[in-house]
Tab-separated table of C-alpha atoms and ligand atoms in Angstrom:
chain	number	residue	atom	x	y	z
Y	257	UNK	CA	-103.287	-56.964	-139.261
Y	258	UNK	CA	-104.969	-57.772	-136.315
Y	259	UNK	CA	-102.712	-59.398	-134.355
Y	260	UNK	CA	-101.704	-58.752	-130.538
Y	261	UNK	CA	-99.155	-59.750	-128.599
Y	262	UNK	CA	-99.139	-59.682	-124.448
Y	263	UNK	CA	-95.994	-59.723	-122.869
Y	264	UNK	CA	-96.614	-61.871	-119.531
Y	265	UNK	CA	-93.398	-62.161	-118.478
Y	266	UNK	CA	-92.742	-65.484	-116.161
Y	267	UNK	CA	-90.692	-65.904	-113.104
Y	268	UNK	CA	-88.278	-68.432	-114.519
Y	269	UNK	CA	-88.325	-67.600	-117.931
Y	270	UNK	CA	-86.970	-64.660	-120.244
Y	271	UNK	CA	-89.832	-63.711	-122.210
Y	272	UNK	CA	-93.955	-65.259	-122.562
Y	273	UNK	CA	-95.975	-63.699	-125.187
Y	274	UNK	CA	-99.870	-64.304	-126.166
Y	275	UNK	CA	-100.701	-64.007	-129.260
Y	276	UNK	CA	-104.329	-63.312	-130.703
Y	277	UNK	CA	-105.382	-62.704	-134.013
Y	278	UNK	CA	-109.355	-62.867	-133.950
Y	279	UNK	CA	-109.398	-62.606	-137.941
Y	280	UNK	CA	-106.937	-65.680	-138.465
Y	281	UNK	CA	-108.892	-68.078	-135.282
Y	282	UNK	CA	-105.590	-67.933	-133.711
Y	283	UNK	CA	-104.880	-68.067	-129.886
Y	284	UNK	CA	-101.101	-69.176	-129.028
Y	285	UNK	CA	-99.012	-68.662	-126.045
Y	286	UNK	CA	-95.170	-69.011	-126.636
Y	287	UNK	CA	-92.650	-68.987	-123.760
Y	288	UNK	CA	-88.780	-68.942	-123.736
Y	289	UNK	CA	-87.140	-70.377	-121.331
Y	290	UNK	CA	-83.303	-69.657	-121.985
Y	291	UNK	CA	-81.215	-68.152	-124.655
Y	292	UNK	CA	-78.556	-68.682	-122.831
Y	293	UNK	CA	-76.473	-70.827	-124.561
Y	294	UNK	CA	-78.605	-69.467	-128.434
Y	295	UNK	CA	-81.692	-69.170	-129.790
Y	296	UNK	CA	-84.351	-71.063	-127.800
Y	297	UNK	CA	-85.783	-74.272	-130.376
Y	298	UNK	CA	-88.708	-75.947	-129.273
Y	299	UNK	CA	-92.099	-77.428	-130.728
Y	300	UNK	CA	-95.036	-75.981	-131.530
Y	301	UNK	CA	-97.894	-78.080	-129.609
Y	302	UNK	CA	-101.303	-77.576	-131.056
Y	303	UNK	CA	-104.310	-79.057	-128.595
Y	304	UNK	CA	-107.488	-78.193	-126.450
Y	305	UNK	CA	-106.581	-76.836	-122.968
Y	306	UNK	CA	-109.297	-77.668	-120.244
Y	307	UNK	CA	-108.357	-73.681	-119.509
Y	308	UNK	CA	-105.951	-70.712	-120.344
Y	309	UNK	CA	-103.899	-71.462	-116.922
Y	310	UNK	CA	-103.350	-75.349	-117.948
Y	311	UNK	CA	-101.983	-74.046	-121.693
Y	312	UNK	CA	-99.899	-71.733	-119.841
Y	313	UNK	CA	-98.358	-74.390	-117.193
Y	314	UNK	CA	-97.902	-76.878	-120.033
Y	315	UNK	CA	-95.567	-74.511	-122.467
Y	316	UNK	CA	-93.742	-73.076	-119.486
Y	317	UNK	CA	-92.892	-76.750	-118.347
Y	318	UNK	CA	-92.266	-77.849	-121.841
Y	319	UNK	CA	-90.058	-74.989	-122.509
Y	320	UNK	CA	-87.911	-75.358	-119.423
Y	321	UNK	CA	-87.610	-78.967	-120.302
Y	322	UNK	CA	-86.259	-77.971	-123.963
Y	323	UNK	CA	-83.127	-75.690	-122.116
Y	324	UNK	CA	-82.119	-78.950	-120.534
Y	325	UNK	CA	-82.367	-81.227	-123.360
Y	326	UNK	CA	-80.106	-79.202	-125.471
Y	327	UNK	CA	-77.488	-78.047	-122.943
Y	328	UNK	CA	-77.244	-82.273	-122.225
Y	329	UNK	CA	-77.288	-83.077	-125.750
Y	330	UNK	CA	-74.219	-80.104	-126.100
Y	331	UNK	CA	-76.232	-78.019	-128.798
Y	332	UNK	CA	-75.890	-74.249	-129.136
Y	333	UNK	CA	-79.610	-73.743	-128.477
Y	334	UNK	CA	-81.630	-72.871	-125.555
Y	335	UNK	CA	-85.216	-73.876	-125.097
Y	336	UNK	CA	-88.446	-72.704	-125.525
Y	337	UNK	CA	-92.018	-73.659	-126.681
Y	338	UNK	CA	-95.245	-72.851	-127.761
Y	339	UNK	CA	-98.998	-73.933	-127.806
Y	340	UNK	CA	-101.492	-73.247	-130.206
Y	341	UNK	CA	-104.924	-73.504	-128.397
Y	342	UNK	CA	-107.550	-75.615	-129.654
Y	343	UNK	CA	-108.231	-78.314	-131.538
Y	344	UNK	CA	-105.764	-78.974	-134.626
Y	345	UNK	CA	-108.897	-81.515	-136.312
Y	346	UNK	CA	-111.343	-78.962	-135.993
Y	347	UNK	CA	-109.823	-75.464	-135.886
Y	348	UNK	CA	-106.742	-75.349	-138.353
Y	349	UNK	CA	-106.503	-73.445	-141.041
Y	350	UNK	CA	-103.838	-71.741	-143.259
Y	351	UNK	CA	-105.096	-68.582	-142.364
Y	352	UNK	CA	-104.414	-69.647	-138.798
Y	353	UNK	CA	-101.008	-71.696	-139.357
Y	354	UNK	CA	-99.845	-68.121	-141.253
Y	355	UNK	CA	-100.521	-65.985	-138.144
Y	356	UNK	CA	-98.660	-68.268	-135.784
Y	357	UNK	CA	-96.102	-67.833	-138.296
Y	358	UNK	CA	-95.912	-64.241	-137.863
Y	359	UNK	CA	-96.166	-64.931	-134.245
Y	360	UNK	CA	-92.645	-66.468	-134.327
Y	361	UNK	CA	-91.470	-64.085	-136.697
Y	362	UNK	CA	-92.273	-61.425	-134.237
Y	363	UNK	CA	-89.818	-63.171	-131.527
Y	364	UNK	CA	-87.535	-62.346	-133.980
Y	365	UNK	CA	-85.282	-65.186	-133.910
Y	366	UNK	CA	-84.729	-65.168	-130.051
Y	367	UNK	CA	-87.177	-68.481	-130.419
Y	368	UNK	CA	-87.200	-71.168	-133.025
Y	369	UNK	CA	-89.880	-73.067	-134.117
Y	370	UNK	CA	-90.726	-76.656	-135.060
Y	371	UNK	CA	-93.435	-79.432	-135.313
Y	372	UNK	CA	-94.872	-81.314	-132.667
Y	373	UNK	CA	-97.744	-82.552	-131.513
Y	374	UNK	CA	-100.982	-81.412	-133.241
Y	375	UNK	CA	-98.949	-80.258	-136.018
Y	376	UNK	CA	-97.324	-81.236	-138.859
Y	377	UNK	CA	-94.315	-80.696	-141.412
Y	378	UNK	CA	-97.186	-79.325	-144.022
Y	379	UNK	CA	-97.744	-77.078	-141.272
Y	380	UNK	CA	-94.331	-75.359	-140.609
Y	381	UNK	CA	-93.420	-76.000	-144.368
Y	382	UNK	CA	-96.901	-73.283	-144.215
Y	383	UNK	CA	-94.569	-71.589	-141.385
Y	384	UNK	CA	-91.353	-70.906	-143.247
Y	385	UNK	CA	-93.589	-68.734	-146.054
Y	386	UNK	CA	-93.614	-66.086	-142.881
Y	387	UNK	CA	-90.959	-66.411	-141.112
Y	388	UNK	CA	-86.916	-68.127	-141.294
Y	389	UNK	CA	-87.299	-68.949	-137.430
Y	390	UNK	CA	-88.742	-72.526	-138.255
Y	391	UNK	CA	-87.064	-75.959	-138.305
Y	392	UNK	CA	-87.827	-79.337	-139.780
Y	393	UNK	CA	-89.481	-78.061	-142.705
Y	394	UNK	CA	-89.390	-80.465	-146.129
Y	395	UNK	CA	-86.129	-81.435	-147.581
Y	396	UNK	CA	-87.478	-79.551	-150.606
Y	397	UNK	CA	-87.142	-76.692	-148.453
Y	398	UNK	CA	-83.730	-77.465	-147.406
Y	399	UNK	CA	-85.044	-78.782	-143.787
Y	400	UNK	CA	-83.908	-82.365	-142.210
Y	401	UNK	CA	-87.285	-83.914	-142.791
Y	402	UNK	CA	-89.346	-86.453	-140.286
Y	403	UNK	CA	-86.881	-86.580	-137.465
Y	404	UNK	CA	-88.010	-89.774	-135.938
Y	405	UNK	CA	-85.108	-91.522	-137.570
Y	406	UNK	CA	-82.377	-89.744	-135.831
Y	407	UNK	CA	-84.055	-90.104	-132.457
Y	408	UNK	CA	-84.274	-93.624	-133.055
Y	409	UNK	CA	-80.450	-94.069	-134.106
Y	410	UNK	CA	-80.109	-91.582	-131.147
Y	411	UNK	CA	-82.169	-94.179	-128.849
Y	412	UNK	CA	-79.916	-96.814	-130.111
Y	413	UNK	CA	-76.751	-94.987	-129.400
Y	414	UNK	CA	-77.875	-94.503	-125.549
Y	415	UNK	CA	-78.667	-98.249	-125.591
Y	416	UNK	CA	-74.829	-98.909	-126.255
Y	417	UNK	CA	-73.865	-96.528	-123.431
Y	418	UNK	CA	-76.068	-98.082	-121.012
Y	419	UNK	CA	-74.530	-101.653	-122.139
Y	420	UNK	CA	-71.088	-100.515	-121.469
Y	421	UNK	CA	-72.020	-99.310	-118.219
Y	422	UNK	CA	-74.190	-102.532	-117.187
Y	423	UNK	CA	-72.333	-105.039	-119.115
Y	424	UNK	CA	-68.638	-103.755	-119.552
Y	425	UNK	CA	-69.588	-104.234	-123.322
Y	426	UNK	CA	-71.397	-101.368	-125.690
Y	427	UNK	CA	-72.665	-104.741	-128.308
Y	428	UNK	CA	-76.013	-105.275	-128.537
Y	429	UNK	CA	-75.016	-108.754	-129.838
Y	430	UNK	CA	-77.723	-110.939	-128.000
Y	431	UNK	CA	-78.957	-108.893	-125.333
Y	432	UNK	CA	-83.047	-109.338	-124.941
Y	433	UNK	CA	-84.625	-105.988	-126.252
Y	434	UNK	CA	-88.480	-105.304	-125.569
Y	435	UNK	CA	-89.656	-102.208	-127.748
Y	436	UNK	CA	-92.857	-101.224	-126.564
Y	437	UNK	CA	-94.707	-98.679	-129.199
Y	438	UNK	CA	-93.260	-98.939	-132.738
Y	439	UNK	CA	-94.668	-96.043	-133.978
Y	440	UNK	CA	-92.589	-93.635	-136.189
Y	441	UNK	CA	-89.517	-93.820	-133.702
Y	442	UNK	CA	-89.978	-97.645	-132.562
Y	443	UNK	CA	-89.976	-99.223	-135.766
Y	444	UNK	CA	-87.370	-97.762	-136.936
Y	445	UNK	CA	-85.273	-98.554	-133.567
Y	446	UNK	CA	-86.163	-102.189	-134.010
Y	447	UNK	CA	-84.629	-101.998	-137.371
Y	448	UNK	CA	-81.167	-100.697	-135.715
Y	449	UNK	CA	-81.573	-103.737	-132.942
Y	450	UNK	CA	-82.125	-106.308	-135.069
Y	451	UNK	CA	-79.213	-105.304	-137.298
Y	452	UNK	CA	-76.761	-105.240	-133.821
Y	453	UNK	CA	-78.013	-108.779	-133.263
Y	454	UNK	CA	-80.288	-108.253	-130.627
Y	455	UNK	CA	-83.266	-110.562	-129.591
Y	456	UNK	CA	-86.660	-108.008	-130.101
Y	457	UNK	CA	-89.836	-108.709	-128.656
Y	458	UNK	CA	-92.276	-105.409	-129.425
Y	459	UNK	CA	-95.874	-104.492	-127.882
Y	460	UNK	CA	-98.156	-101.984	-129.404
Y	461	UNK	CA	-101.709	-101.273	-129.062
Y	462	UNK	CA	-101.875	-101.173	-133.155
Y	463	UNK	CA	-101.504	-105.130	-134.126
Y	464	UNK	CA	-101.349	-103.794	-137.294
Y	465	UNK	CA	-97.783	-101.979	-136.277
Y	466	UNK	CA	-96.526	-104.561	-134.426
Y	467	UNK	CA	-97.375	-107.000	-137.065
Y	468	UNK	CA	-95.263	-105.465	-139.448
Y	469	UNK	CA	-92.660	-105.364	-137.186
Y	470	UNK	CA	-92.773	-109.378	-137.096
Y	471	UNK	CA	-93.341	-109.509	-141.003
Y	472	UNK	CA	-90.526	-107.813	-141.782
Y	473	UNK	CA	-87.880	-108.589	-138.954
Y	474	UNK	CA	-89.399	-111.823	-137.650
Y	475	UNK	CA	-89.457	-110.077	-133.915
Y	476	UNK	CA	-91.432	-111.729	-131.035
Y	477	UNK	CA	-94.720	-110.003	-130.195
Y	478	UNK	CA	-96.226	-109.402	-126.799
Y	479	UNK	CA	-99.561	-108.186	-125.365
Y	480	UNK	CA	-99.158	-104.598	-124.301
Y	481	UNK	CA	-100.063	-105.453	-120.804
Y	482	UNK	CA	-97.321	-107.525	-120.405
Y	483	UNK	CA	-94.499	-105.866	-122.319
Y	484	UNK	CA	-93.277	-104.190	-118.724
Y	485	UNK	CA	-93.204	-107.351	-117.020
Y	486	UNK	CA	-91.015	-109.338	-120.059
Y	487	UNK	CA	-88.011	-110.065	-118.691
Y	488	UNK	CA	-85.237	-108.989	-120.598
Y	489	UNK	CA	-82.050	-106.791	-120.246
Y	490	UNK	CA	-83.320	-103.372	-122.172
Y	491	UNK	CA	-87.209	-102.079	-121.993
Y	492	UNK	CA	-87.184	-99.342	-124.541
Y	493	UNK	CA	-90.700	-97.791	-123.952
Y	494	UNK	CA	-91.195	-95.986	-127.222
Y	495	UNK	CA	-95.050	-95.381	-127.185
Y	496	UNK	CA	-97.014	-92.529	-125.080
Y	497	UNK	CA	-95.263	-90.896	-121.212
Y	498	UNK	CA	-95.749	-91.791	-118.095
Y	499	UNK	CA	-95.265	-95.602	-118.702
Y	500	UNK	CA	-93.564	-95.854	-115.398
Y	501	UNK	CA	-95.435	-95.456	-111.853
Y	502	UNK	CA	-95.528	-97.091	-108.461
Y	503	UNK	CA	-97.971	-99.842	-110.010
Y	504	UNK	CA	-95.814	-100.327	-112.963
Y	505	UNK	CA	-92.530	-100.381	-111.473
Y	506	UNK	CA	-91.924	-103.355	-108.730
Y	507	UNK	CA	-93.233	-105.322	-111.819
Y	508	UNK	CA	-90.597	-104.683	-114.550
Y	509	UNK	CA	-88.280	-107.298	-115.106
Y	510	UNK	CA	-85.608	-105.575	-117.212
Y	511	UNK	CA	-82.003	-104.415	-116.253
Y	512	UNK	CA	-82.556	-100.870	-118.029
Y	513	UNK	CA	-84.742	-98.992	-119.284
Y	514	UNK	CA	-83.934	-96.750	-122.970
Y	515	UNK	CA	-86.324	-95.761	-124.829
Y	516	UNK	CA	-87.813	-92.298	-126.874
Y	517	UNK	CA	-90.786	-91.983	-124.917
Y	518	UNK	CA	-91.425	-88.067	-123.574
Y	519	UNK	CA	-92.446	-87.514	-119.861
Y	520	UNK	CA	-91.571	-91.353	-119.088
Y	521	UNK	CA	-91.593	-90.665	-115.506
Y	522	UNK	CA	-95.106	-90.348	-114.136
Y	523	UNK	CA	-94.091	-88.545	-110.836
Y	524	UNK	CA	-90.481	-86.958	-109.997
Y	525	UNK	CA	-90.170	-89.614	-106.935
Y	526	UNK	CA	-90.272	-92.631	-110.066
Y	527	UNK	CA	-86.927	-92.101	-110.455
Y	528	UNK	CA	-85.619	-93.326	-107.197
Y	529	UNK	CA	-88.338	-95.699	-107.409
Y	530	UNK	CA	-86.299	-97.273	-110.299
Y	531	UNK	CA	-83.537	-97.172	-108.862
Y	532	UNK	CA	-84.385	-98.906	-105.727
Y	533	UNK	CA	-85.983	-101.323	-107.836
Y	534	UNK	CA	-82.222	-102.255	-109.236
Y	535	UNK	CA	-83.444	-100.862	-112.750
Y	536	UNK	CA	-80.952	-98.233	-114.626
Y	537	UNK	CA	-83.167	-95.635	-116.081
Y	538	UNK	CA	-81.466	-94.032	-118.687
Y	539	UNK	CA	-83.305	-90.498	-118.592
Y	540	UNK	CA	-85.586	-90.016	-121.422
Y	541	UNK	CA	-84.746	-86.548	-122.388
Y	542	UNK	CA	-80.957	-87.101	-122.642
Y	543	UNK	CA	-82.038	-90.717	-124.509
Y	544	UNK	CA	-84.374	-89.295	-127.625
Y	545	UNK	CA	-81.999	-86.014	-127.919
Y	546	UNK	CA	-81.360	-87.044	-131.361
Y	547	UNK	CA	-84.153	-85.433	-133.486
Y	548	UNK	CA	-83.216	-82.275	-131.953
Y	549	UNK	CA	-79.622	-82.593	-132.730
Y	550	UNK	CA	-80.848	-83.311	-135.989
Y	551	UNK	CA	-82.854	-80.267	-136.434
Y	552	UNK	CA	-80.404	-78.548	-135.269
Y	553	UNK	CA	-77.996	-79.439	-138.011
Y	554	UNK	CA	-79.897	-77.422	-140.392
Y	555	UNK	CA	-78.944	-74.156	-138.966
Y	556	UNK	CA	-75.167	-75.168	-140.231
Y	557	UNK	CA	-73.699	-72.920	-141.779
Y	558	UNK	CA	-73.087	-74.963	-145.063
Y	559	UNK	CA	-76.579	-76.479	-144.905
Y	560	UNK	CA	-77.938	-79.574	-143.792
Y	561	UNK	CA	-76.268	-82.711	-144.450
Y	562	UNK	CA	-77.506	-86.173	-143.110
Y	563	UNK	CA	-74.056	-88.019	-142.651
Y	564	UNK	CA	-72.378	-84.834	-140.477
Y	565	UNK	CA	-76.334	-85.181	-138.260
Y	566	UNK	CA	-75.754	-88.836	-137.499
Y	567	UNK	CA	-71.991	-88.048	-136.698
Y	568	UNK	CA	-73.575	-85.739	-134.363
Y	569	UNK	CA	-76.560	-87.762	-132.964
Y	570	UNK	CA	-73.808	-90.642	-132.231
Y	571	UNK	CA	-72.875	-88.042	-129.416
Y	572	UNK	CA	-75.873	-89.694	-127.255
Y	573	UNK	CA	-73.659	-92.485	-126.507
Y	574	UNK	CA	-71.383	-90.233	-124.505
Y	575	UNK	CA	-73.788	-88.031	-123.363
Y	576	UNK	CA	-75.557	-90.787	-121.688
Y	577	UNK	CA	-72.491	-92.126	-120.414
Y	578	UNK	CA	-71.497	-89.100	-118.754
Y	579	UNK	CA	-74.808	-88.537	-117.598
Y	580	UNK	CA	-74.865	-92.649	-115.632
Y	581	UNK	CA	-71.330	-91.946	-114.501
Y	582	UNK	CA	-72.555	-88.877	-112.763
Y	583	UNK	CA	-75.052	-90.892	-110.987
Y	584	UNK	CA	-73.103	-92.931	-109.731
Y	585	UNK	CA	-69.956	-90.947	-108.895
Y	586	UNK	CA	-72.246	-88.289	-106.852
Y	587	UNK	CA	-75.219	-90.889	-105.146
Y	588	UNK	CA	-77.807	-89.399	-107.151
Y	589	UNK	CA	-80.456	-90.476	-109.271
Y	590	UNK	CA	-79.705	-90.609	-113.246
Y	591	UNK	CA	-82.584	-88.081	-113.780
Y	592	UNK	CA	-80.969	-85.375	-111.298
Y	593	UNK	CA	-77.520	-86.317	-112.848
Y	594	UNK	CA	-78.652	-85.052	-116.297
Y	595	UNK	CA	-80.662	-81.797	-114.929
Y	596	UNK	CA	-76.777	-81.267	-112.978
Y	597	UNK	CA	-74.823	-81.844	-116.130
Y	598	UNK	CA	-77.398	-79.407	-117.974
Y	599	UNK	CA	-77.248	-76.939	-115.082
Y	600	UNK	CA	-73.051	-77.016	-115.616
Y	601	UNK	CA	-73.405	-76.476	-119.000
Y	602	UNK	CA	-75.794	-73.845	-118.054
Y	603	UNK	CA	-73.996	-72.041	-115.510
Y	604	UNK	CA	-70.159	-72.375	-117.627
Y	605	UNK	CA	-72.124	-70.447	-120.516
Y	606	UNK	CA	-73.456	-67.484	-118.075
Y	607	UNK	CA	-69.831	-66.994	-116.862
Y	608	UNK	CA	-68.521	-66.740	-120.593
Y	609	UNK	CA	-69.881	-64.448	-123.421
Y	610	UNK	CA	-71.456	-65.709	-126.664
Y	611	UNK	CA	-69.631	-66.797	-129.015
Y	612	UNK	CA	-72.423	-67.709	-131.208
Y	613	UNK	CA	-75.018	-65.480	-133.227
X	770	NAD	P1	-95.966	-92.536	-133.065
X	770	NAD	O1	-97.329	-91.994	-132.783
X	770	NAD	O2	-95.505	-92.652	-134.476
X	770	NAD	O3	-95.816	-93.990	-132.410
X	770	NAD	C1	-96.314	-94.341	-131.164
X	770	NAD	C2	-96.712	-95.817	-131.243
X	770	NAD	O4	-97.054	-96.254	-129.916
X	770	NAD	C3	-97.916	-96.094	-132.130
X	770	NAD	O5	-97.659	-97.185	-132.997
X	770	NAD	C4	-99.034	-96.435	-131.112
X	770	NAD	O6	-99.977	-97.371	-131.650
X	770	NAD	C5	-98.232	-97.043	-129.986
X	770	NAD	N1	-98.857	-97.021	-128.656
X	770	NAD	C6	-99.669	-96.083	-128.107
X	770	NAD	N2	-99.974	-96.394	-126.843
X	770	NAD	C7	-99.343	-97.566	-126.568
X	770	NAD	C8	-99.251	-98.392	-125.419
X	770	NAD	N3	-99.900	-98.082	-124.294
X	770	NAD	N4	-98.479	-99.498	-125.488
X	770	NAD	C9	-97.817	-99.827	-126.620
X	770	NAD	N5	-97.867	-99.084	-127.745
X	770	NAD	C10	-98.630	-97.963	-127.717
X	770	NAD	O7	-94.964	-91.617	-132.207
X	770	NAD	P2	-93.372	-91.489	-132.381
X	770	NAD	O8	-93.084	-90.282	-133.192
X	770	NAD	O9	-92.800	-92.793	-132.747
X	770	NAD	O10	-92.947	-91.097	-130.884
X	770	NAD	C11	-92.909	-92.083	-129.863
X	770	NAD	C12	-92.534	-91.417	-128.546
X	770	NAD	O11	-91.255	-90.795	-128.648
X	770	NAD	C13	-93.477	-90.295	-128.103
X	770	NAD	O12	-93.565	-90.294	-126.693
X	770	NAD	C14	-92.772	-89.048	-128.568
X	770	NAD	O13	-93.140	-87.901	-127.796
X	770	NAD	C15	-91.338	-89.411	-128.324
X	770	NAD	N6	-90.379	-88.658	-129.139
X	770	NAD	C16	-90.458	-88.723	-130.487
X	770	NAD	C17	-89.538	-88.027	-131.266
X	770	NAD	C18	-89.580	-88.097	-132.779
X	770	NAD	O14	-88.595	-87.726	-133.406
X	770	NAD	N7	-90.657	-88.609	-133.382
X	770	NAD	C19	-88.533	-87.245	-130.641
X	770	NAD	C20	-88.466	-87.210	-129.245
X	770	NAD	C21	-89.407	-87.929	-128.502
């Protein structure tokens, strides 16, 4: 075995390891953030990195991000993450997938791994032959499967929250929905909308997706330029981050905005920017918690089962509601609401030992 790992410690976070294995190809860096409330889950990202100190900055943000999103979404898990360098087309290979593998396995459970992107089920199903310390592997394998589903009926969830809150009613009964991106997570939102009796326009830069979205639930489509600007009551950006800027925003022409997208927000300041602009951002982190909580459900002690997840990932709505009625009860923006309700969570869990494994 080849294989050597590099402790480089990090300010804010418990424990950063390289890991190189010149035999296998492979050159990973995986950081955890927190295990303060359990073991830290996060994805395993697999791109090119214009340079060692941009892979670096990328998994110790992402990882930081993960402790948030499950101390808001109430799991037992902190966060962490890691990146595979290079490029998952060209330089994958089992050999390679096998040594992350024992990359994990030598955090030892303190961090749990799972797909995202640049890799794929195949690839921790590839994973779990090395180590236990993996999530979403293949039903077969007793995993959860593709969790785009739950984050979607998680998505939809927040959307009744941020009705309530708006409206004084959680129905979706006729409120004007605009689903931008129906990828693996939009589509299957639109499905959940249309079923509530919403009216669902969606955009995407595929006419191909979109037009199966108006095949098979005879939705509205619009351009992709102008899916921001639609007015309705809920935008539910669902497609790549950063959808929302100082350009973007004194155009919308929605009343909220709820949707799975990651890193929504191009700049912290956006989030103020929304709010001035009279728009209720529900924050996206707390919003598309649900695949997580539905990864999470295979660490149960009985196994995973798919009704007890979606009892679970119906805890968005009141997540989400906490999270706006924090906003509003303190001043503050919904974004630093949910990093405060995180931090509690956080901090309550510090002053109180484990009572997990
Ligand atoms: P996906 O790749 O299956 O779907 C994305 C869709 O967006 C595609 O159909 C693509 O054509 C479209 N698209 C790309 N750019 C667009 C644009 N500018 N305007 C409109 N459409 C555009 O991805 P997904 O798994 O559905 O994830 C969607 C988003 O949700 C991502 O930001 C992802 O990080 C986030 N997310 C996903 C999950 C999950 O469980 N899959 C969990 C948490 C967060």
């Amino acid at each position: 075995m080849t294989a050597v790992y590099e402790e480089l410690g990090g300010a804010s976070h418990e424990r950063v390891v390289r890991c190189s294995d010149d035999a296998a190809g492979l050159r990973a860096i995986i950081a955890v953030h927190s295990t303060v409330l359990g073991p830290a889950l996060g994805g395993t990202r697999f791109r090119r990195y214009r340079s060692d100190d941009d892979a670096l900055d990328d998994v110790l943000r992402l990882a930081a991000g993960m402790t948030s999103k499950a101390a808001v979404a109430g799991l037992d898990l902190g966060g962490g993450k890691a990146v595979i360098l290079g490029d998952p087309a060209v330089d994958r290979t089992d050999e390679l997938i096998r040594a992350y593998g024992r990359a994990v396995d030598h955090l030892a459970g303190t961090y749990l791994t799972a797909e995202d992107v640049g890799t794929t089920q195949a690839d921790m199903d590839l994973v779990r032959t090395v180590t236990r310390h993996v999530t979403g592997v293949s039903e077969s394998l007793g995993g959860s499967g593709d969790p785009s589903p739950a984050t979607a009926l998680g998505v939809r969830c927040a959307m009744s929250a941020v009705a309530a809150d708006l409206w004084g009613d959680s129905s979706l009964e006729g409120r004007r929905i605009v689903v931008s991106g129906v990828g693996k997570v939009g589509s299957a939102l639109v499905g959940h909308l249309v079923s509530a009796g919403a009216v669902v326009s969606v955009a995407d830069i595929d006419p191909a997706a979109a037009g199966r979205m108006a095949a098979r639930h005879g939705v509205e489509v619009v351009g992709v330029a102008d899916a921001h600007r639609t007015p309705c009551d809920i935008l539910s950006p669902c497609a790549l981050g950063g959808a929302f800027n100082a350009q973007t925003i004194p155009e919308l022409a929605c009343a909220a905005v709820v949707g799975s997208a990651n890193n929504q927000l191009a700049e912290p300041d956006d989030a103020s920017r929304l709010a001035d602009a009279g728009v209720l951002y529900a924050p996206d982190y707390v919003v598309n918690a649900g695949g997580v909580i539905n990864i999470a459900e295979e660490r149960h002690r009985d196994g995973y089962d798919r009704e007890r997840a979606h009892r679970a990932i119906a805890r968005v709505e009141a997540t989400t509601a906490t999270v706006l009625a924090t906003a509003r009860a303190e001043g503050i923006t919904t974004t630093a609401a949910a990093d405060r309700v995180a931090e509690e969570r956080l901090d309550a869990a510090r002053k109180t030992p484990h009572h997990h494994d």
